[in-house]
Short mmCIF file of C-alpha atoms (C1' of nucleotides) in Angstrom, two decimals:
data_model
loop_
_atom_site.label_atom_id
_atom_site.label_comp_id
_atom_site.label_asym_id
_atom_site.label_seq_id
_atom_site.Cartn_x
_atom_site.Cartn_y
_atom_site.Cartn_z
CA UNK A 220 -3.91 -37.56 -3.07
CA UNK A 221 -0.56 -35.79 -2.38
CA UNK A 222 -2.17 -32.40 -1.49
CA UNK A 223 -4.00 -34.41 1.14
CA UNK A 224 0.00 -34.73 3.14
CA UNK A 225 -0.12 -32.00 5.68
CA UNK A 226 2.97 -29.83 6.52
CA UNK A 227 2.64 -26.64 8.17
CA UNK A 228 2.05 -24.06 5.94
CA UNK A 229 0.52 -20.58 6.40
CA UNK A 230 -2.26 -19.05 4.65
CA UNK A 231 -0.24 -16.26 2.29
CA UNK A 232 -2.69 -13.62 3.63
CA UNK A 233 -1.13 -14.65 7.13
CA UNK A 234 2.67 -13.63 5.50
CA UNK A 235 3.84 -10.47 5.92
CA UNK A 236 6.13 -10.75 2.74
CA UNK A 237 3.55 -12.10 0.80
CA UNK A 238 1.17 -8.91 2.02
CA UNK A 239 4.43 -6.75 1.42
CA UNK A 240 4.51 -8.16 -2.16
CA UNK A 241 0.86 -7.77 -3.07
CA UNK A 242 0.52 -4.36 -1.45
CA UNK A 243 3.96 -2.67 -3.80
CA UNK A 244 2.69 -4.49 -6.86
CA UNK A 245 -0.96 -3.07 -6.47
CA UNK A 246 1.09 0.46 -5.75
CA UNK A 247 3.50 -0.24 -8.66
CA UNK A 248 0.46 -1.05 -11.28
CA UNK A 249 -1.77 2.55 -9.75
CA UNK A 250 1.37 4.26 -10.63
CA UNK A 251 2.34 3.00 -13.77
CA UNK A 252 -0.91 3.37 -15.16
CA UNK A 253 -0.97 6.92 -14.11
CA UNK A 254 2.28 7.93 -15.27
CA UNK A 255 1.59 5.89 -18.47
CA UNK A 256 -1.00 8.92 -19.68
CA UNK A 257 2.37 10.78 -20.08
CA UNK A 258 4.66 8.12 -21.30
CA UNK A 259 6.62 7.55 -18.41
CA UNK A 260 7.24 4.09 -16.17
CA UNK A 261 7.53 4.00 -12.53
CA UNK A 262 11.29 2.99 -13.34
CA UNK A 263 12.31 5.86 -15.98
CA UNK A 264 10.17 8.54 -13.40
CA UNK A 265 12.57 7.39 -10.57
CA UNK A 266 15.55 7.23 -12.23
CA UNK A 267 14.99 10.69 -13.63
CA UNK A 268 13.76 11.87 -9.83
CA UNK A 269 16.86 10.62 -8.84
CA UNK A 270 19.18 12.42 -11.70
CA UNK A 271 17.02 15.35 -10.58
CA UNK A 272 18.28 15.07 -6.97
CA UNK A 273 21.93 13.77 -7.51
CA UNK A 274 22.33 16.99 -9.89
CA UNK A 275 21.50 19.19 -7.16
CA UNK A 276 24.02 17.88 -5.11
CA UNK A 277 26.97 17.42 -7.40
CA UNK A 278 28.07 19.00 -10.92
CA UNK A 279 27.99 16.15 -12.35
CA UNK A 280 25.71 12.73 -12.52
CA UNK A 281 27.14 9.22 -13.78
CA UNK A 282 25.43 6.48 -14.84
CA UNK A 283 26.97 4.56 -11.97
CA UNK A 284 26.55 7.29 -9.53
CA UNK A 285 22.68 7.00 -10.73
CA UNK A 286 22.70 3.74 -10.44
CA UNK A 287 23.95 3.45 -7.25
CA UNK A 288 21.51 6.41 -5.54
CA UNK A 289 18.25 3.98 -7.11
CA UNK A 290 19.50 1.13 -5.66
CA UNK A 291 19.03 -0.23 -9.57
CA UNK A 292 21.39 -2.75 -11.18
CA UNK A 293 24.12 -0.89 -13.86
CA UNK A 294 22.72 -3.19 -16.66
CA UNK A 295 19.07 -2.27 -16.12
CA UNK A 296 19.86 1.69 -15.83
CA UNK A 297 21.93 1.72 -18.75
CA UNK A 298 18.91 0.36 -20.90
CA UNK A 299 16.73 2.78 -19.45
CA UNK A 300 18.67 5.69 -19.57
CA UNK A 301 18.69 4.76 -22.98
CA UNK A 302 15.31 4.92 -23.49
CA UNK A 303 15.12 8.65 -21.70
CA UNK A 304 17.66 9.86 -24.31
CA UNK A 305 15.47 8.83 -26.94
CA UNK A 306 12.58 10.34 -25.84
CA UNK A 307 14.71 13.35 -25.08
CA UNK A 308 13.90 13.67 -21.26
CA UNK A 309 17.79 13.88 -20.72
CA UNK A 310 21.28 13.51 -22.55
CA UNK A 311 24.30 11.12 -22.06
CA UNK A 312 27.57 12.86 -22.82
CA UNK A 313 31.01 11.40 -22.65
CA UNK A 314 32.65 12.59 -19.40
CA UNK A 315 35.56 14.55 -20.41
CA UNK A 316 37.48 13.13 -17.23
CA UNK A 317 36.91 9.66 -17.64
CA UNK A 318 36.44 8.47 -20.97
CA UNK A 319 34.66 5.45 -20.13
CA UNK A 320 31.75 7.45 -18.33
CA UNK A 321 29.13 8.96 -19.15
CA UNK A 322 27.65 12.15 -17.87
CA UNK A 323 23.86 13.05 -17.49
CA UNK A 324 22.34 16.02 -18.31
CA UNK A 325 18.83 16.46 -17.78
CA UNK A 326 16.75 18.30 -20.25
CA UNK A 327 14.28 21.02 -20.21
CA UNK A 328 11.70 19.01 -21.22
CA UNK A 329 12.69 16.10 -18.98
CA UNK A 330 12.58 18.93 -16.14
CA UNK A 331 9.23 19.63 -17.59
CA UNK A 332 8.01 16.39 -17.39
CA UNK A 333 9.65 15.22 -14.54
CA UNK A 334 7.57 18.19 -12.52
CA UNK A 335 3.66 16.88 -14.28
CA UNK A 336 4.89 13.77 -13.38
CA UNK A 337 5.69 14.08 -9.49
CA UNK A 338 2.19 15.75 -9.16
CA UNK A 339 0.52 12.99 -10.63
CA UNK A 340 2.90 10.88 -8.36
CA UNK A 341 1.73 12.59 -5.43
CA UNK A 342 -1.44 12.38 -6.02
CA UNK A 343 -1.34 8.54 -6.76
CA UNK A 344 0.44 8.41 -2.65
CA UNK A 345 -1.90 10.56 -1.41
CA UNK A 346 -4.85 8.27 -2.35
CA UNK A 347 -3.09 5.04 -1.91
CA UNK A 348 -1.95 5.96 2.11
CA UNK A 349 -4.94 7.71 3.06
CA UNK A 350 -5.64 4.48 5.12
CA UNK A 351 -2.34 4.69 6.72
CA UNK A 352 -2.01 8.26 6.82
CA UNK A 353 -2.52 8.80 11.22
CA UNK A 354 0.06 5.92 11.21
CA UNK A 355 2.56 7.08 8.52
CA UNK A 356 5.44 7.32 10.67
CA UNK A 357 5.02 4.12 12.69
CA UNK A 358 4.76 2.63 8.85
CA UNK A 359 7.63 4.31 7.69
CA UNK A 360 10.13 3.88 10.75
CA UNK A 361 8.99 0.05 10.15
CA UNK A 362 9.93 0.03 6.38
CA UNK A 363 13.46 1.94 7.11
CA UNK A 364 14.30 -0.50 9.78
CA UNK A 365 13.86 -3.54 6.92
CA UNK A 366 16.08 -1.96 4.34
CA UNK A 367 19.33 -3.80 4.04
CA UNK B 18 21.05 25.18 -15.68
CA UNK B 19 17.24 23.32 -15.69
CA UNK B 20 18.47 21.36 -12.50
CA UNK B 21 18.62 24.22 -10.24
CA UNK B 22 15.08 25.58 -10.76
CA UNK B 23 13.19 24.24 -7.41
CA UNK B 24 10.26 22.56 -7.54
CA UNK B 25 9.02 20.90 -4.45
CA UNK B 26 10.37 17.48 -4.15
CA UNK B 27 10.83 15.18 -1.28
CA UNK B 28 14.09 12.62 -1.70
CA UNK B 29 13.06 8.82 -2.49
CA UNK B 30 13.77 7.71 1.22
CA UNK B 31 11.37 10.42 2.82
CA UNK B 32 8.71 8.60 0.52
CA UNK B 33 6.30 6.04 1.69
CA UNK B 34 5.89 4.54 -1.45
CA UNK B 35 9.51 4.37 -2.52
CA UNK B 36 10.47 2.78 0.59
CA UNK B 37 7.66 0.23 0.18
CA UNK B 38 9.14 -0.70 -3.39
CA UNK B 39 12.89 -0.56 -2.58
CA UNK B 40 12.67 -3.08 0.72
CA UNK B 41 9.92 -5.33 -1.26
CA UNK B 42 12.31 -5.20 -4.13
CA UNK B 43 15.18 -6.18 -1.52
CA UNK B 44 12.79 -9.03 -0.05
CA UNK B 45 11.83 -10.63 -3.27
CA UNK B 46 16.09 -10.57 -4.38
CA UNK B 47 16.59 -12.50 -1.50
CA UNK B 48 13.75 -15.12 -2.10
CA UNK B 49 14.66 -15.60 -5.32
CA UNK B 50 18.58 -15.88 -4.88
CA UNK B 51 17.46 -18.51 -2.04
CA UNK B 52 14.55 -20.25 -3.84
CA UNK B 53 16.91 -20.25 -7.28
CA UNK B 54 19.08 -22.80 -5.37
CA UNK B 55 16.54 -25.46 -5.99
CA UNK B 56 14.96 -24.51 -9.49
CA UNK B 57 12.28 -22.18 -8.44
CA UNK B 58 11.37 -18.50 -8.57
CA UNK B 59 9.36 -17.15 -6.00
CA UNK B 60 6.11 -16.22 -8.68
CA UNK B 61 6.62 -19.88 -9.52
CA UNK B 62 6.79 -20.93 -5.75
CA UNK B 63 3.71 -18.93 -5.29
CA UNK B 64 1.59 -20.41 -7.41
CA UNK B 65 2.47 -23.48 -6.48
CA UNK B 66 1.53 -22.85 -2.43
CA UNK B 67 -2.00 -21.23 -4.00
CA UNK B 68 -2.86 -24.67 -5.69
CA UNK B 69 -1.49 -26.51 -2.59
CA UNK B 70 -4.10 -24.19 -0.68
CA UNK B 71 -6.65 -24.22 -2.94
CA UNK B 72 -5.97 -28.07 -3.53
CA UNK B 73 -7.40 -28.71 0.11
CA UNK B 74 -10.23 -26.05 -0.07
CA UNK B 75 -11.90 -27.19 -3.10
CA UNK B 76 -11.60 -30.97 -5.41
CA UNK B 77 -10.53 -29.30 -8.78
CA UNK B 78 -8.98 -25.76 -9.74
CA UNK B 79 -8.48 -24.17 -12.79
CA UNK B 80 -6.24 -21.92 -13.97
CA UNK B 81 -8.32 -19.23 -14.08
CA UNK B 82 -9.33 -19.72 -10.14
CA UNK B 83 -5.64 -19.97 -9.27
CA UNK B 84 -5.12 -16.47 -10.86
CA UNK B 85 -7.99 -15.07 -8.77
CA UNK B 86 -6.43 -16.33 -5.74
CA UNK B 87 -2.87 -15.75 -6.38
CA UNK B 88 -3.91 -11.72 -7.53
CA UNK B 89 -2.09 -12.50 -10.82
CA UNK B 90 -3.37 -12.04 -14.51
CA UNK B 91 -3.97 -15.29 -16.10
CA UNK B 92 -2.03 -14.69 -19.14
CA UNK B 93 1.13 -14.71 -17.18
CA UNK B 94 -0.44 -17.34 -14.76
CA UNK B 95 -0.59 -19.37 -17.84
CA UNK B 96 2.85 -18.98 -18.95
CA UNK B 97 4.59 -19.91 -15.56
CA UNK B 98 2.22 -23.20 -15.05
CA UNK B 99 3.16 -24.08 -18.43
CA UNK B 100 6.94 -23.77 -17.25
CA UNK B 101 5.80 -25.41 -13.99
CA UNK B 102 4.30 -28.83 -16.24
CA UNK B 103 7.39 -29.18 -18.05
CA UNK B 104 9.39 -28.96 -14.35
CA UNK B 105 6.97 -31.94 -13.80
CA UNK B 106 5.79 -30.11 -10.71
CA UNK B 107 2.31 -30.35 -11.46
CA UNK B 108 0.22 -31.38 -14.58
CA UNK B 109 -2.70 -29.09 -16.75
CA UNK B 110 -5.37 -32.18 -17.14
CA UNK B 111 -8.42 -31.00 -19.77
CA UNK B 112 -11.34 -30.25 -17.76
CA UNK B 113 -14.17 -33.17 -18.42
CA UNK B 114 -17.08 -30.39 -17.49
CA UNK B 115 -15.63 -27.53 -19.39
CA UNK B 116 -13.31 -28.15 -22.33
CA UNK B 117 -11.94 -24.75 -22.13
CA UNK B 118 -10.60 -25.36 -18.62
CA UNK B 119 -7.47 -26.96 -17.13
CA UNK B 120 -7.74 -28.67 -14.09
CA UNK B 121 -4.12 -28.02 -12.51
CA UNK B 122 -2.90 -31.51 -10.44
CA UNK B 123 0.69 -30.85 -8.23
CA UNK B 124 2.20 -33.48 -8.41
CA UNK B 125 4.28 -35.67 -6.19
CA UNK B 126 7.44 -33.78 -7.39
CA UNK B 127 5.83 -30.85 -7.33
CA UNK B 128 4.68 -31.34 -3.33
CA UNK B 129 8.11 -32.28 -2.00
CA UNK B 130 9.56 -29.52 -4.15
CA UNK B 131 7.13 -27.08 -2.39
CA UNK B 132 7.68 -28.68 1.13
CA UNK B 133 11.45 -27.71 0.44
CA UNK B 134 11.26 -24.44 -0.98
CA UNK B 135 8.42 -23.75 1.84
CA UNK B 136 11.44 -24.24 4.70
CA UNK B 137 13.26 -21.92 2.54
CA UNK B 138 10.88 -19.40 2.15
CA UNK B 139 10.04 -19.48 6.59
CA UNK B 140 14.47 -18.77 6.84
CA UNK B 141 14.56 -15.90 4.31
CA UNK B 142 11.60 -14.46 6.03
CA UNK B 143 12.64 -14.67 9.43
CA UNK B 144 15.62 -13.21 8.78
CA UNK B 145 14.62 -10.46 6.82
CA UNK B 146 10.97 -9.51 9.43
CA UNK B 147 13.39 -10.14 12.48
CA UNK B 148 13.81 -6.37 13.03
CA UNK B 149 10.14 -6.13 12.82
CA UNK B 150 9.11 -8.74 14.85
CA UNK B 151 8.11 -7.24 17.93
CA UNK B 152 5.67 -5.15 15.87
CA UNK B 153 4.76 -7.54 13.56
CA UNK B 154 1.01 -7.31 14.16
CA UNK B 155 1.05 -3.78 13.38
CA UNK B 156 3.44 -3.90 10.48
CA UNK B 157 1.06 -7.08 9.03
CA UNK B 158 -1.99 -4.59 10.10
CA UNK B 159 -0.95 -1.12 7.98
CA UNK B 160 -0.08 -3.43 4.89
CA UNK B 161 -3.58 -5.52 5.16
CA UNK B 162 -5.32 -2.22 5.36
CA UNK B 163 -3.34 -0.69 1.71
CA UNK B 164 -4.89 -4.21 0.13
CA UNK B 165 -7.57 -2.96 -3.03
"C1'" DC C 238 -33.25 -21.86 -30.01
"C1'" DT C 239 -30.34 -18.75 -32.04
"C1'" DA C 240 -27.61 -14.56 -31.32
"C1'" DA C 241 -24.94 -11.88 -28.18
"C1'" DT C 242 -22.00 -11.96 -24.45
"C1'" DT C 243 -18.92 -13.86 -21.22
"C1'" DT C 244 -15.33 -16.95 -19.87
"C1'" DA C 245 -10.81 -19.99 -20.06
"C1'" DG C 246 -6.84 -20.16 -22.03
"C1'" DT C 247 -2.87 -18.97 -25.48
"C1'" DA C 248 0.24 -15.97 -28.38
"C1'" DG C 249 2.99 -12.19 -28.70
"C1'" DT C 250 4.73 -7.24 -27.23
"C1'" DC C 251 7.03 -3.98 -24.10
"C1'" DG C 252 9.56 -2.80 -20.10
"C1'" DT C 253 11.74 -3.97 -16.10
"C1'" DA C 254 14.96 -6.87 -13.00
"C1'" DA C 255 18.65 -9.93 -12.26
"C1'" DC C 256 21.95 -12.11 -14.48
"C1'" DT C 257 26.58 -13.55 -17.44
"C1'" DA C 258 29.82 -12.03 -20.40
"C1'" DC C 259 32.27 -8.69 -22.67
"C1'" DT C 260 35.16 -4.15 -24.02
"C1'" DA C 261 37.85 -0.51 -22.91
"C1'" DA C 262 39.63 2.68 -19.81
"C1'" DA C 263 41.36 3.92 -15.19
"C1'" DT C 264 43.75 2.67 -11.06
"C1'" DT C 265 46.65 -0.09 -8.03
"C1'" DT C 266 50.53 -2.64 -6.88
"C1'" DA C 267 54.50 -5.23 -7.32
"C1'" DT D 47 56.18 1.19 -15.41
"C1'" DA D 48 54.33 -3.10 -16.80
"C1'" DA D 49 50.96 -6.34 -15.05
"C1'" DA D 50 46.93 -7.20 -12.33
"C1'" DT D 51 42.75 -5.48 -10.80
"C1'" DT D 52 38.89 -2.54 -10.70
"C1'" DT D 53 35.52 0.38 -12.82
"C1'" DA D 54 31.91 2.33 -16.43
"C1'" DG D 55 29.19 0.97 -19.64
"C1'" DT D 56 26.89 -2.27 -23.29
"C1'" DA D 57 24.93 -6.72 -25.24
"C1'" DG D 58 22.21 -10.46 -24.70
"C1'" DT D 59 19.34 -14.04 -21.78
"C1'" DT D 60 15.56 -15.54 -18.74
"C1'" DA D 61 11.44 -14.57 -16.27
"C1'" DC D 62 7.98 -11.88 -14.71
"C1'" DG D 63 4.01 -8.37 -15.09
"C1'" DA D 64 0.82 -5.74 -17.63
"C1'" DC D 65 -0.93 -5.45 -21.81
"C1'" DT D 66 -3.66 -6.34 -26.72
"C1'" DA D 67 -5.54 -9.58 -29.52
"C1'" DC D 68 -7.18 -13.87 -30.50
"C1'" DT D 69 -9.73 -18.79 -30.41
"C1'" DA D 70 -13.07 -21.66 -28.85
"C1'" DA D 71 -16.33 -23.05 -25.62
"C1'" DA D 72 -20.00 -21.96 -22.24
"C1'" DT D 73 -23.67 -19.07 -20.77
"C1'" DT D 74 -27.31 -15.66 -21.16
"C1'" DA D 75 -30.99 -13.23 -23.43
"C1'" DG D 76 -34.32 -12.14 -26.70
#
DNA sequence: CTAATTTAGTAGTCGTAACTACTAAATTTA
DNA sequence: TAAATTTAGTAGTTACGACTACTAAATTAG
């Protein structure tokens, strides 16, 4: 039988990518099921998070500029961006500088929203790293050291 | 302006959470740019290693025990080994004890394929845990201990 | 042994996520 | 300043990933 041919090959428990994989997808799925009770994905919440932090730091908030602070892919954040308009958590208006850009504003009830949201967000963490909590920095520092 | 109303908020990067999705985002980009070179997706890789594994472990496996193992829901587990049969990779043969069952054979193809993409995989991830890989114990230790 | 329940798999939906390809506007540079 | 290049955003494709809903077969229970 072919499955019979060995070649080295670890046991996926044994990989740290594939434990790195299985750990953010069980994460991902406890938050989107949370944030689901209120209508809201993982992806719109941080993209909105994100508008939320960019427009504290500038006047004004492109798409790209959006885009670029997630770390998400133009394409993608245009769809969902489109989505939050139509659900009224924010609103895209044509910059007056650029006409090819868009700027976003977000709403009062996105604000709203945005705030229930983050608790529930928090509270999904604070359950999900209890085990890791003593070691949070070590886990951290090893994370940022793995980004790029 | 709603913006400027505080409300206690960490940025992403101070975030355990967000840091665990944005590098395991970063690591599965790079597996699947790499493993794309040769026809495969790193879900489809995946399942294919779990039926290689499970291949030597037991004498027939479903579909249904390859989606316990792999941690993935067997409607999409479905989909991707019917994407995998037409690849030729491996074949869905009609259980003879339980004719609701597939028994799931790789095939010849489908082992050489995975012997490939396996040497793949190894590169991507030693490149990407190399800044890790002093304290790769520890790193493999805080992610076993977020598992269920 | 029949009825109720569970199990294995498929079909189809929604929302990313990574693409290619495109339009139109802004910017650079020759 | 006209031409080449870059930039901001949209449209559409493929492939998960998590669902609901369904069929049919196996198992359990009364």
């Amino acid at each position: 039988m072919d499955t019979e041919k060995v070649f080295s090959y670890k046991e996926p428990e044994e990989n740290s990518g594939y434990l790195l994989w299985q750990v953010t997808m069980q994460w991902q799925l406890n938050m989107n099921r949370a944030l689901g009770k209120m209508g809201l994905t993982l992806t719109q919440f941080s993209l909105m998070a994100g508008l939320y932090w960019l427009s504290q730091k500038q006047q004004t908030v492109t798409q790209q500029q959006l885009a670029d602070y997630a770390n998400t892919d133009k394409m993608m954040t245009s769809k969902v961006l489109i989505t939050l308009e139509k659900k009224q958590f924010l609103e895209r208006v044509k910059d007056p500088d650029d006409s090819r850009a868009k700027q976003l504003k977000i709403t009062k009830k996105g604000t709203q929203t945005l705030k229930e949201a983050y608790q529930i967000v928090k509270q999904v963490d604070d359950v999900f790293f209890k085990n890791v909590f003593k070691d949070k920095t070590v886990f951290d520092d090893l994370l940022t050291r793995l980004i790029k």
